[in-house]
Each structure stands twice: as structure tokens, then as C-alpha cells.
Short mmCIF file of C-alpha atoms in Angstrom, two decimals:
data_model
loop_
_atom_site.label_atom_id
_atom_site.label_comp_id
_atom_site.label_asym_id
_atom_site.label_seq_id
_atom_site.Cartn_x
_atom_site.Cartn_y
_atom_site.Cartn_z
CA UNK N 3 8.43 10.45 -7.41
CA UNK N 4 5.90 11.13 -4.71
CA UNK N 5 4.57 9.02 -1.89
CA UNK N 6 2.17 7.46 -4.37
CA UNK N 7 4.76 4.73 -4.95
CA UNK N 8 4.85 3.91 -1.26
CA UNK N 9 1.07 3.71 -1.17
CA UNK N 10 0.96 1.50 -4.27
CA UNK N 11 3.61 -0.73 -2.80
CA UNK N 12 1.72 -1.13 0.45
CA UNK N 13 -1.14 -2.64 -1.50
CA UNK N 14 1.14 -5.60 -2.24
CA UNK N 15 1.13 -6.86 1.35
CA UNK N 16 0.83 -10.64 1.38
CA UNK N 17 -0.08 -11.94 4.82
CA UNK N 18 -2.31 -14.76 3.56
CA UNK N 19 0.17 -17.43 4.63
CA UNK N 20 0.22 -16.18 8.22
CA UNK N 21 -3.57 -16.04 8.22
CA UNK N 22 -3.79 -19.62 6.96
CA UNK N 23 -1.64 -20.77 9.84
CA UNK N 24 -3.62 -18.76 12.37
CA UNK N 25 -6.85 -20.27 11.02
CA UNK N 26 -5.43 -23.76 11.46
CA UNK N 27 -5.45 -24.53 7.74
CA UNK N 28 -1.84 -25.67 7.48
CA UNK N 29 -1.39 -29.25 6.26
CA UNK N 30 1.64 -31.20 7.50
CA UNK N 31 3.55 -32.32 4.38
CA UNK N 32 5.14 -35.61 3.57
CA UNK N 33 2.86 -38.34 4.88
CA UNK N 34 0.39 -40.57 3.02
CA UNK N 35 -2.01 -43.26 4.09
CA UNK N 36 0.30 -45.88 2.57
CA UNK N 37 3.48 -44.34 3.99
CA UNK N 38 2.64 -42.23 7.03
CA UNK N 39 5.13 -40.04 8.87
CA UNK N 40 6.83 -41.66 11.82
CA UNK N 41 5.62 -40.48 15.25
CA UNK N 42 8.96 -38.71 15.80
CA UNK N 43 8.81 -36.75 12.53
CA UNK N 44 5.13 -35.94 13.03
CA UNK N 45 5.93 -34.56 16.48
CA UNK N 46 8.66 -32.40 14.96
CA UNK N 47 6.13 -30.90 12.57
CA UNK N 48 3.64 -30.33 15.38
CA UNK N 49 6.29 -28.64 17.54
CA UNK N 50 7.51 -26.45 14.69
CA UNK N 51 3.94 -25.47 13.86
CA UNK N 52 3.41 -24.37 17.45
CA UNK N 53 6.50 -22.18 17.21
CA UNK N 54 5.24 -20.61 13.97
CA UNK N 55 1.89 -19.94 15.63
CA UNK N 56 3.69 -18.26 18.53
CA UNK N 57 5.62 -16.15 16.01
CA UNK N 58 2.39 -15.16 14.25
CA UNK N 59 0.86 -14.06 17.56
CA UNK N 60 3.93 -11.97 18.42
CA UNK N 61 3.81 -10.40 14.97
CA UNK N 62 0.14 -9.48 15.40
CA UNK N 63 0.95 -7.79 18.71
CA UNK N 64 3.92 -5.97 17.19
CA UNK N 65 1.81 -4.65 14.31
CA UNK N 66 -0.60 -3.11 16.80
CA UNK N 67 2.20 -0.88 18.10
CA UNK N 68 2.75 0.70 14.65
CA UNK N 69 6.39 0.93 15.68
CA UNK N 70 8.57 0.04 12.69
CA UNK N 71 11.69 -1.12 14.60
CA UNK N 72 9.56 -3.35 16.84
CA UNK N 73 7.76 -4.97 13.92
CA UNK N 74 10.99 -5.49 11.95
CA UNK N 75 12.62 -7.06 15.02
CA UNK N 76 9.80 -9.61 15.28
CA UNK N 77 9.92 -10.25 11.52
CA UNK N 78 13.66 -10.91 11.75
CA UNK N 79 13.02 -13.40 14.57
CA UNK N 80 10.88 -15.30 12.05
CA UNK N 81 13.83 -15.54 9.66
CA UNK N 82 15.96 -16.83 12.55
CA UNK N 83 13.27 -19.39 13.38
CA UNK N 84 13.19 -20.61 9.78
CA UNK N 85 16.99 -21.04 9.81
CA UNK N 86 16.83 -22.90 13.13
CA UNK N 87 14.13 -25.31 11.97
CA UNK N 88 15.95 -26.07 8.73
CA UNK N 89 14.85 -27.19 5.28
CA UNK N 90 12.93 -30.29 6.39
CA UNK N 91 10.53 -28.20 8.45
CA UNK N 92 10.43 -25.26 6.07
CA UNK N 93 7.08 -23.48 5.78
CA UNK N 94 6.51 -22.44 2.15
CA UNK N 95 5.71 -18.75 1.86
CA UNK N 96 6.77 -17.71 5.34
CA UNK N 97 10.28 -16.43 4.67
CA UNK N 98 9.24 -14.65 1.48
CA UNK N 99 6.28 -13.01 3.24
CA UNK N 100 8.49 -11.91 6.13
CA UNK N 101 11.04 -10.32 3.81
CA UNK N 102 8.34 -8.59 1.77
CA UNK N 103 6.61 -7.11 4.80
CA UNK N 104 9.97 -5.89 6.12
CA UNK N 105 10.59 -4.29 2.73
CA UNK N 106 7.34 -2.35 2.97
CA UNK N 107 8.26 -1.09 6.41
CA UNK N 108 11.71 0.01 5.32
CA UNK N 109 10.23 1.81 2.31
CA UNK N 110 7.65 3.62 4.44
CA UNK N 111 10.59 4.64 6.64
CA UNK N 112 12.43 5.97 3.54
CA UNK N 113 15.22 3.40 3.91
CA UNK N 114 15.45 2.57 0.20
CA UNK N 115 18.65 0.54 0.45
CA UNK N 116 17.27 -1.84 3.06
CA UNK N 117 13.90 -2.00 1.28
CA UNK N 118 15.62 -3.08 -1.93
CA UNK N 119 17.72 -5.68 -0.13
CA UNK N 120 14.77 -7.27 1.63
CA UNK N 121 12.62 -7.29 -1.51
CA UNK N 122 15.46 -9.07 -3.34
CA UNK N 123 15.47 -11.70 -0.59
CA UNK N 124 11.70 -12.04 -0.96
CA UNK N 125 12.11 -12.63 -4.69
CA UNK N 126 14.61 -15.44 -4.07
CA UNK N 127 12.34 -17.05 -1.47
CA UNK N 128 9.30 -16.91 -3.76
CA UNK N 129 11.38 -18.51 -6.51
CA UNK N 130 12.34 -21.30 -4.12
CA UNK N 131 8.67 -21.78 -3.25
CA UNK N 132 7.72 -21.78 -6.97
CA UNK N 133 5.11 -19.16 -6.02
CA UNK N 134 4.51 -17.16 -9.20
CA UNK N 135 1.93 -14.69 -7.78
CA UNK N 136 4.20 -14.01 -4.83
CA UNK N 137 7.18 -13.62 -7.12
CA UNK N 138 5.34 -11.08 -9.27
CA UNK N 139 4.23 -9.11 -6.20
CA UNK N 140 7.82 -8.98 -4.98
CA UNK N 141 9.09 -7.94 -8.42
CA UNK N 142 6.49 -5.16 -8.57
CA UNK N 143 7.46 -3.97 -5.13
CA UNK N 144 11.13 -3.96 -6.13
CA UNK N 145 10.25 -1.94 -9.22
CA UNK N 146 8.43 0.63 -7.07
CA UNK N 147 11.47 0.92 -4.80
CA UNK N 148 13.70 1.54 -7.80
CA UNK N 149 11.31 4.16 -9.20
CA UNK N 150 11.28 5.94 -5.87
CA UNK N 151 15.08 5.81 -6.00
CA UNK N 152 15.00 7.49 -9.47
CA UNK N 153 16.09 4.30 -11.23
CA UNK N 154 13.05 3.81 -13.48
CA UNK N 155 15.17 2.89 -16.49
CA UNK N 156 16.49 -0.16 -14.62
CA UNK N 157 13.12 -1.81 -14.13
CA UNK N 158 11.20 -1.29 -17.38
CA UNK N 159 11.89 -4.85 -18.55
CA UNK N 160 10.83 -6.21 -15.17
CA UNK N 161 7.52 -4.33 -15.28
CA UNK N 162 6.88 -5.51 -18.84
CA UNK N 163 7.53 -9.11 -17.72
CA UNK N 164 5.02 -8.74 -14.87
CA UNK N 165 2.39 -7.41 -17.27
CA UNK N 166 3.18 -10.26 -19.70
CA UNK N 167 2.69 -12.81 -16.92
CA UNK N 168 -0.62 -11.23 -15.93
CA UNK N 169 -1.92 -11.09 -19.50
CA UNK N 170 -0.62 -14.40 -20.86
CA UNK N 171 1.16 -16.88 -18.58
CA UNK N 172 -1.25 -16.65 -15.64
CA UNK N 173 -4.13 -17.66 -17.94
CA UNK N 174 -2.52 -21.09 -18.20
CA UNK N 175 -2.18 -21.36 -14.43
CA UNK N 176 -4.43 -22.13 -11.49
CA UNK N 177 -7.52 -20.10 -10.53
CA UNK N 178 -5.45 -18.63 -7.67
CA UNK N 179 -2.83 -17.42 -10.14
CA UNK N 180 -5.48 -15.98 -12.45
CA UNK N 181 -7.13 -14.12 -9.58
CA UNK N 182 -3.76 -12.77 -8.43
CA UNK N 183 -2.99 -11.60 -11.97
CA UNK N 184 -6.30 -9.74 -12.23
CA UNK N 185 -5.45 -7.81 -9.05
CA UNK N 186 -1.81 -7.25 -9.93
CA UNK N 187 -2.18 -6.08 -13.53
CA UNK N 188 -3.58 -2.57 -12.93
CA UNK N 189 -1.00 -1.99 -10.17
CA UNK N 190 1.80 -3.00 -12.54
CA UNK N 191 0.43 -0.63 -15.18
CA UNK N 192 0.30 2.18 -12.63
CA UNK N 193 3.94 1.56 -11.75
CA UNK N 194 4.78 1.54 -15.46
CA UNK N 195 3.02 4.89 -15.92
CA UNK N 196 5.04 6.29 -13.02
CA UNK N 197 8.24 4.99 -14.61
CA UNK N 198 7.36 6.58 -17.96
CA UNK N 199 6.79 9.94 -16.23
CA UNK N 200 10.15 9.72 -14.50
CA UNK N 201 11.82 8.99 -17.82
CA UNK N 202 10.06 11.89 -19.55
CA UNK N 203 7.92 9.60 -21.72
CA UNK N 204 4.73 11.54 -21.04
CA UNK N 205 2.64 10.31 -23.98
CA UNK N 206 3.17 6.68 -22.91
CA UNK N 207 2.27 7.53 -19.33
CA UNK N 208 -0.87 9.39 -20.39
CA UNK N 209 -2.04 6.46 -22.53
CA UNK N 210 -1.72 4.07 -19.60
CA UNK N 211 -3.46 6.44 -17.19
CA UNK N 212 -6.38 6.91 -19.60
CA UNK N 213 -6.78 3.13 -19.55
CA UNK N 214 -6.50 2.40 -15.83
CA UNK N 215 -8.12 5.41 -14.13
CA UNK N 216 -11.66 4.35 -15.22
CA UNK N 217 -10.92 0.77 -14.12
CA UNK N 218 -9.83 1.83 -10.64
CA UNK N 219 -12.71 4.30 -10.34
CA UNK N 220 -15.33 1.75 -11.47
CA UNK N 221 -13.91 -0.74 -8.98
CA UNK N 222 -14.39 1.95 -6.28
CA UNK N 223 -10.69 1.70 -5.47
CA UNK N 224 -10.40 5.11 -3.82
CA UNK N 225 -6.71 4.94 -2.98
CA UNK N 226 -5.38 3.79 -6.33
CA UNK N 227 -7.64 6.14 -8.27
CA UNK N 228 -6.08 8.91 -6.22
CA UNK N 229 -2.62 7.49 -6.92
CA UNK N 230 -3.35 7.63 -10.65
CA UNK N 231 -4.44 11.26 -10.37
CA UNK N 232 -1.19 12.13 -8.59
CA UNK N 233 0.82 10.48 -11.38
CA UNK N 234 -1.28 12.41 -13.92
CA UNK N 235 -0.38 15.64 -12.10
CA UNK N 236 3.31 14.73 -12.31
CA UNK N 237 2.87 13.93 -15.99
CA UNK N 238 1.37 17.30 -16.89
CA UNK N 239 3.85 19.16 -14.74
CA UNK N 240 6.47 17.49 -16.88
CA UNK N 241 4.85 18.46 -20.15
CA UNK N 242 4.34 22.05 -19.07
CA UNK N 243 0.71 21.92 -20.23
CA UNK N 244 -0.94 24.19 -17.66
CA UNK N 245 -4.47 23.53 -18.93
CA UNK N 246 -4.02 19.76 -18.61
CA UNK N 247 -2.40 20.25 -15.20
CA UNK N 248 -5.34 22.35 -14.01
CA UNK N 249 -7.73 19.65 -15.24
CA UNK N 250 -5.76 16.99 -13.38
CA UNK N 251 -5.92 19.03 -10.17
CA UNK N 252 -9.66 19.56 -10.66
CA UNK N 253 -10.11 15.80 -10.93
CA UNK N 254 -8.15 15.40 -7.70
CA UNK N 255 -10.37 17.99 -6.00
CA UNK N 256 -13.56 16.28 -7.18
CA UNK N 257 -12.31 12.86 -6.08
CA UNK N 258 -11.24 14.18 -2.68
CA UNK N 259 -14.64 15.84 -2.16
CA UNK N 260 -16.53 12.73 -3.22
CA UNK N 261 -14.68 10.51 -0.78
CA UNK N 262 -14.18 12.95 2.13
CA UNK N 263 -10.39 13.07 1.82
CA UNK N 264 -10.17 16.28 3.79
CA UNK N 265 -6.39 16.61 4.16
CA UNK N 266 -5.86 15.87 0.49
CA UNK N 267 -8.62 18.26 -0.50
CA UNK N 268 -6.97 21.07 1.44
CA UNK N 269 -3.65 20.31 -0.23
CA UNK N 270 -5.05 20.27 -3.77
CA UNK N 271 -6.95 23.52 -3.11
CA UNK N 272 -3.59 25.13 -2.29
CA UNK N 273 -2.11 23.79 -5.52
CA UNK N 274 -4.98 25.18 -7.59
CA UNK N 275 -4.73 28.57 -5.86
CA UNK N 276 -0.98 28.65 -6.52
CA UNK N 277 -1.53 27.78 -10.18
CA UNK N 278 -4.09 30.57 -10.54
CA UNK N 279 -1.71 33.10 -8.97
CA UNK N 280 0.95 32.25 -11.52
CA UNK N 281 -1.47 32.46 -14.47
#
């Protein structure tokens, strides 16, 4: 599949935990008014929090470089810090977030093997944290990696389980879980449409696209509307329906014009010209 899967996956970034720490919103666990932490244990938490804040600052600086090896090196130092501090000073969400961000970087660098390994580690960390939204984001990212690796058939059940969680289980959860599900559901459906295309199940893919393209467009989600139109192009290339393919390319051209996507507009113009030459 095309780079659409990488772009969809990037949308799953989850840096909220780091931002909470940087904003000073972290609450030291374990103490109560009736049974407060001892001064020694409290100092351990304070010292470990300072080290996490230092890590967050280094990560911010590394991100500014846009250099993948540099960013991954800093992310890995966070995993080493977590191991050094141990379970008693564990920061929920940190290790999972680190692994997931590293997965995105490896995928954008076309290192599918490493991306899959790090996303699997993120899944295990989110399970340990009992973080359902995080777990579903990691599962969706893993599914996108597998689709990009031409393994769509391996992840259909996983995608269906994500959609089931979004539609049913999350409704019984917290407002945070419900909000996460609302954001995750259309992305999971887009991944499912991509998987159907890869497996040659074009009618199923088309039905999903007809449902989600208006939703993304109405939400003014420029990037994911474009992603849907790319998947639609792949779908109609697979069916061999040249009229439908031309219509899909026309929709891409209109969307690119409307949102000043100049490079993409030039590319789709070439595709349309090539299609007309072959007609």
C-alpha cells in the first residue's frame, strides 16, 4: 500500500503524558492524608520526576532536529531510565508512549521490522498500564504496519476488535475513553478499508469509504480525507473500473485545489493525463 498508511499511523502519536509532566500536572502516587509517604520515599519521587522532566526536555530538543536516529537514541534513553528507576517509581504511560513514538519513526524510515517490534512493546506496556485508549492506538498502529508489510489478512480480527471497542465497550468507560474512541473509530475504519483493498475485497472497501469520506470532509480533516481518496484510487485500480478511477482522481484534484496541496495536485494531474493517454 502507499504512504497513506504511514500518514494515518502518524496521526496516532500520543505525547499527552509527556505534556502532562512538562505542565507540572503529575501527581505523586501512594500517599494519603492518613498515611503519607515517608520523607525518604517522597524525595525519591521528586528526584525521579526531575529526571523525567530532563528526559522530556532532551526529547523536545531532539525532535527539533528532525533526525530520526537522534530522536530514537533519546527515546531509548527513556526506556533505560525507566528500567533504572524500577517498578516503584514507574511512570504510567511513559514507556508505552516512548515505544509508540519510536515505532512511528521506524515506520517513516521504512524499517517495518523494527516498527512492528516497538509497537508490540507499546501494546504490552499499555496493557500493564490498563490504558485502553492507548492500547487501541497501539493496536491500530500495529495493524497499519502489517498492512504496509502486505500482511492485511493477519490483522482483520484486530481491526474488528478495535472498532468493537470504539462502538460498544468505550461507551461504558470514562469520558476520556469515549472521546478517544470517537477519534479512533474513523481511523480504524480507514485502516480496515485499506486492508480490504489489499485483500481484493473491493466492495467492502468501497462501502467503508462511502461512509467515512463525508465524515472526514465535514470535520475539515484535510489529511485523512486525502488518505481516503488515495485508498479509493487503489480500490478502483484493483477493480479495473476506469470510469470510477477517473472519478476518484477528479475528487483528489478538487480536494488538492481546495486546500492548496500543490505537490499533490501536480501529481494527480499527471495521473489523469496518463489515464487519458491510455483511453
